[in-house]
Coordinates of C-alpha atoms in Angstrom, one line a residue:
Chain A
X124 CA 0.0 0.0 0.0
X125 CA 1.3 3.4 -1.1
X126 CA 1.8 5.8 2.1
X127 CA 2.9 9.4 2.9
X128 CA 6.2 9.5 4.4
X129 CA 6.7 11.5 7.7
X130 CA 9.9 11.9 9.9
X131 CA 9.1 9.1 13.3
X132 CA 10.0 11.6 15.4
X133 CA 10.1 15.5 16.3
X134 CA 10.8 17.2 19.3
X135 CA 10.7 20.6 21.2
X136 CA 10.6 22.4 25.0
X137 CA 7.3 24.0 25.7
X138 CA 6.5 27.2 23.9
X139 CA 8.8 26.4 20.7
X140 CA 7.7 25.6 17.0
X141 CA 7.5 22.4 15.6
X142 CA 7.2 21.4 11.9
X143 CA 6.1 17.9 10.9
X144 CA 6.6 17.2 6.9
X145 CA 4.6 14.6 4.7
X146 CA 6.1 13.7 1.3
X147 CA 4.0 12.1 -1.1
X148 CA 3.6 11.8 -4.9
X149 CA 1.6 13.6 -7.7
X150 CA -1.3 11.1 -7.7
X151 CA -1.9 11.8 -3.9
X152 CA -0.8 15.5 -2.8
X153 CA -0.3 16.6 -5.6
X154 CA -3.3 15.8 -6.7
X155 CA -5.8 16.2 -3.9
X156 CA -6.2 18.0 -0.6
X157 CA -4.2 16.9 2.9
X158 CA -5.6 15.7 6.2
X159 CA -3.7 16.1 9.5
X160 CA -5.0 13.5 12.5
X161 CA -3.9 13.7 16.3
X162 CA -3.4 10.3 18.1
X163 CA -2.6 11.0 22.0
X164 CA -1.5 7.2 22.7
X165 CA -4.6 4.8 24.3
X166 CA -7.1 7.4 22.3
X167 CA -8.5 7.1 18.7
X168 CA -7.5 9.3 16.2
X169 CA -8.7 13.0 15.9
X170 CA -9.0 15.4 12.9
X171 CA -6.6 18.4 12.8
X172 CA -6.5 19.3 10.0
X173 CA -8.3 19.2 6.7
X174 CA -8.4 20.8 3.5
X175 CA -4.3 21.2 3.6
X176 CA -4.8 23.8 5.8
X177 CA -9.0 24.5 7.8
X178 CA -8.9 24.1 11.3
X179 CA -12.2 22.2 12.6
X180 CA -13.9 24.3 15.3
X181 CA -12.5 23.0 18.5
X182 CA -8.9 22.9 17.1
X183 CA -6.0 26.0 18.7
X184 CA -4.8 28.1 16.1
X185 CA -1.3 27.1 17.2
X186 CA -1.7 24.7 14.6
X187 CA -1.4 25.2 11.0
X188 CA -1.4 23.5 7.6
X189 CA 0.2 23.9 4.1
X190 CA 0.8 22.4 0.9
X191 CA 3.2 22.9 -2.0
X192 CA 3.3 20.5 -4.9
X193 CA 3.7 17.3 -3.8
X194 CA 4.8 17.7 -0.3
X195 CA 2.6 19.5 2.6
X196 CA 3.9 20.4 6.6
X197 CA 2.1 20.4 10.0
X198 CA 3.2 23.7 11.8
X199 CA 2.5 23.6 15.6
X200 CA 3.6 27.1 17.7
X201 CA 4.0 27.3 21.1
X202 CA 4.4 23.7 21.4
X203 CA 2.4 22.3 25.3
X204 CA 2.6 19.2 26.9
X205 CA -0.7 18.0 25.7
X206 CA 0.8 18.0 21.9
X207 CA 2.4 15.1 22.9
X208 CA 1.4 13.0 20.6
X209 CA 1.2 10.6 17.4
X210 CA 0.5 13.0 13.8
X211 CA -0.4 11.6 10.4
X212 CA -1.2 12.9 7.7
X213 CA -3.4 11.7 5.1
X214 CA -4.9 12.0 1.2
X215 CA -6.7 10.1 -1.3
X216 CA -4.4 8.4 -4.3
X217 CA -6.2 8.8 -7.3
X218 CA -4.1 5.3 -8.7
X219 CA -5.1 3.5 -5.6
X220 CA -8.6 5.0 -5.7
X221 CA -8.5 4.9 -1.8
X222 CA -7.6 7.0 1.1
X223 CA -4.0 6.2 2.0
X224 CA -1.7 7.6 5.9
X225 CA 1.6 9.3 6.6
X226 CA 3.8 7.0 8.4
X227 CA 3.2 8.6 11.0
X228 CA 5.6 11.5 13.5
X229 CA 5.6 11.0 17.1
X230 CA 6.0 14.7 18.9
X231 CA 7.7 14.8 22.4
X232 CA 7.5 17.4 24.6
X233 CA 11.0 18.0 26.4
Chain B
X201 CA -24.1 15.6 18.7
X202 CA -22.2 13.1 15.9
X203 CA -21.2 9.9 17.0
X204 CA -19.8 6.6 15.7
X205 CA -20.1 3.9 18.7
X206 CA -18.4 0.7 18.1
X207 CA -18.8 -2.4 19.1
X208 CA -16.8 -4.0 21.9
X209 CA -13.0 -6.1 22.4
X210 CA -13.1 -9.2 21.1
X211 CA -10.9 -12.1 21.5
X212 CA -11.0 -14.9 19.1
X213 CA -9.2 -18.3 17.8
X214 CA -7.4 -18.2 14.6
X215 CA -10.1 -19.7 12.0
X216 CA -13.4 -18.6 13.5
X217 CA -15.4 -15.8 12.2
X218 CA -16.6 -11.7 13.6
X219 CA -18.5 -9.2 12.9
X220 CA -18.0 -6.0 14.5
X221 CA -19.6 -2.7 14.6
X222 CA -20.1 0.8 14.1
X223 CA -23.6 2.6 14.8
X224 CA -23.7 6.3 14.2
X225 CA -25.6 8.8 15.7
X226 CA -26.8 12.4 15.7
X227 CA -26.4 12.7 11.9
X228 CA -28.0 11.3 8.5
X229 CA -26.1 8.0 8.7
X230 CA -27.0 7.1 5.1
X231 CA -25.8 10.5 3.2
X232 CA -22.2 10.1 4.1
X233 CA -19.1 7.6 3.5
X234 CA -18.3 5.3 6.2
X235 CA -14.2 4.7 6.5
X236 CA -12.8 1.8 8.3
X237 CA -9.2 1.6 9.3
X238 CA -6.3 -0.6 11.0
X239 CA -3.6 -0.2 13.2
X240 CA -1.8 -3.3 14.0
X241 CA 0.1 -3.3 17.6
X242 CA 2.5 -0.2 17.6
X243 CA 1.8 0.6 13.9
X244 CA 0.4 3.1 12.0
X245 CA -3.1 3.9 10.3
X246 CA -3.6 1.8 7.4
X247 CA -7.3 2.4 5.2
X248 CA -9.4 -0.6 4.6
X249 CA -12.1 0.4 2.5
X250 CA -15.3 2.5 2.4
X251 CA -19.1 2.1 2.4
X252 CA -22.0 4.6 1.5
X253 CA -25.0 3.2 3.5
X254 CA -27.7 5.1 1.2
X255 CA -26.8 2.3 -1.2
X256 CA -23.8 0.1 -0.1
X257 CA -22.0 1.2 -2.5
X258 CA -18.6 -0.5 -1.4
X259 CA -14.8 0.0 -2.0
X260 CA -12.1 -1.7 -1.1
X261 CA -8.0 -1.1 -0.7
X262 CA -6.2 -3.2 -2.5
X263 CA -4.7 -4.5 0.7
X264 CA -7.6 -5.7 2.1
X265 CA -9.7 -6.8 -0.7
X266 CA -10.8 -10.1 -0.5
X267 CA -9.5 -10.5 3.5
X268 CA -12.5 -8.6 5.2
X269 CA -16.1 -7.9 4.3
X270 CA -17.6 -4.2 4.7
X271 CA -21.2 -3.8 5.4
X272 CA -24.1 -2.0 6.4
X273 CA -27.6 -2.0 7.3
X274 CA -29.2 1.7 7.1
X275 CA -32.4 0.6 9.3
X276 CA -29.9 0.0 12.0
X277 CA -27.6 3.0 11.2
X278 CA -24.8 0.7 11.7
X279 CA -21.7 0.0 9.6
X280 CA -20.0 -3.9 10.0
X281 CA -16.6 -5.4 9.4
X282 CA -16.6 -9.4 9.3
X283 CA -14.1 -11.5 8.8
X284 CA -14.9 -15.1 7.9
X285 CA -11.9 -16.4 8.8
X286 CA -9.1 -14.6 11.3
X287 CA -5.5 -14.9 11.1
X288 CA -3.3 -14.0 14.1
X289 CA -1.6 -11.4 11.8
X290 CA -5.7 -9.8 11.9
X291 CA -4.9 -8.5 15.5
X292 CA -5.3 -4.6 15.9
X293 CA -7.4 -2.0 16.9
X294 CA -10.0 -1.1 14.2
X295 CA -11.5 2.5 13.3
X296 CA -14.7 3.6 11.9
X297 CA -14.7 6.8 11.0
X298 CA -17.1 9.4 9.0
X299 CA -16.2 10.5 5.5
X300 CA -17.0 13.8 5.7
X301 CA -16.6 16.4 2.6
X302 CA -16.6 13.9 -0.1
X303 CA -16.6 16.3 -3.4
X304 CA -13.6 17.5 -6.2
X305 CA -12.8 21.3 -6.4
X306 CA -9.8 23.5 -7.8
X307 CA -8.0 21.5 -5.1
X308 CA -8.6 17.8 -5.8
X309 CA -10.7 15.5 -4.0
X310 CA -11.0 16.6 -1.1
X311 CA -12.9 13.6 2.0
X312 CA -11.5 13.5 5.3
X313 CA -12.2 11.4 8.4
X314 CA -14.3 12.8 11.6
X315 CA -15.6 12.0 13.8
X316 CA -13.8 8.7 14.3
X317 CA -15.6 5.7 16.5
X318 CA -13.4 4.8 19.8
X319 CA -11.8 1.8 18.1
X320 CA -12.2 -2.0 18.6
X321 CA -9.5 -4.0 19.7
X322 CA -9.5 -7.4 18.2
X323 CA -7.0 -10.2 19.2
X324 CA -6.9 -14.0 17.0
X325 CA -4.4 -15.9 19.4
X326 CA -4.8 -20.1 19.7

């Protein structure tokens, strides 16, 4: 199965910025929009991000999307320890026809 | 309030058969997309396949066609996975999610995934 690649880790002290990039391919993001999903560990996934860069209501403006050809980049600001966290991003493949994940970035909080 | 409930843990011997579920609430359950997904022990997300409930229209990754079953009874507003036959390598946590969006623009297709259901831990062990 095709997937997004993400860096496994990223780090910061409280307050900083964290950036989280997702690489794909022109039949993904290049193609279509990119989803950003929380996953605090024991807890199901939750949507962050949608439309490569909307917040849903709910969601702290300290987090921000982007896109640019076939890569896009999760922007968190003034990092807190409730960031801590797995973050995926995600977009549909038009060759798979299907929905496919980021590998996936766990964010630490130092 | 929208809500995907899902059906329970389940622990089961390599061979038999399940069915688990996904009931949604507080929303039209048959005018949107229903997603499920996997995430094998300390793995990432991996998408299964998709169901529209107004008319079981189904679709399947590539990965999972042919291993797992998607289905869903609209009466019920509830979405199923089945399995007839489990394979130890078939343990993980399971996510329903809504499909919400659903339409192309100047952007691309753009469908994304919320709210999700809590997950379902299944585990095939002898």
């Amino acid at each position: 199965q095709s997937v997004l690649t993400q860096p496994p880790s990223a780090s910061g002290t409280p307050g900083q910025w964290v950036t989280i990039s997702c690489s794909g391919s022109s039949s993904n993001i290049g193609s279509n929009t990119v989803d950003w999903y929380q996953q605090v560990p024991g807890t199901a996934p939750k949507l962050l991000i949608y439309e490569n860069h909307q917040r849903p209501s709910g969601v702290p403006d300290r987090f921000s999307g982007s896109k640019s050809g076939t890569s896009a980049s999760l922007a968190i600001s003034g990092l807190q320890s409730e960031d801590e966290a797995d973050y995926y991003c995600a977009a549909w493949d038009d060759s798979l026809n299907g929905y496919i994940f980021g590998t996936g970035t766990k964010v630490t909080v130092l | 309030e929208v809500q995907l409930v899902q059906s329970g843990a389940e622990v089961k011997k390599p061979g038999e058969s399940l069915k688990i579920s996904c009931k949604g609430s507080g929303y039209s359950f048959t005018s949107y997309w229903i997603g499920w997904v996997r995430q094998m022990p300390g793995k990432g997300l991996e998408w299964m396949g998709t169901i529209y409930p107004g008319d079981s229209d189904t679709r399947y990754s590539p990965s999972f066609q042919g291993q797992v079953t998607i289905s869903a009874d609209k009466s019920a507003s509830t979405a199923y996975l089945l399995w007839s036959s489990l394979k130890a390598s078939d343990t993980a946590i399971y996510y329903c999610a809504r499909r919400v969006g659903s339409y192309y623009d100047s952007d691309g297709y753009s469908s994304w995934l919320d709210p999700w259901g809590q997950g379902t831990l299944v585990t095939v062990s002898s």
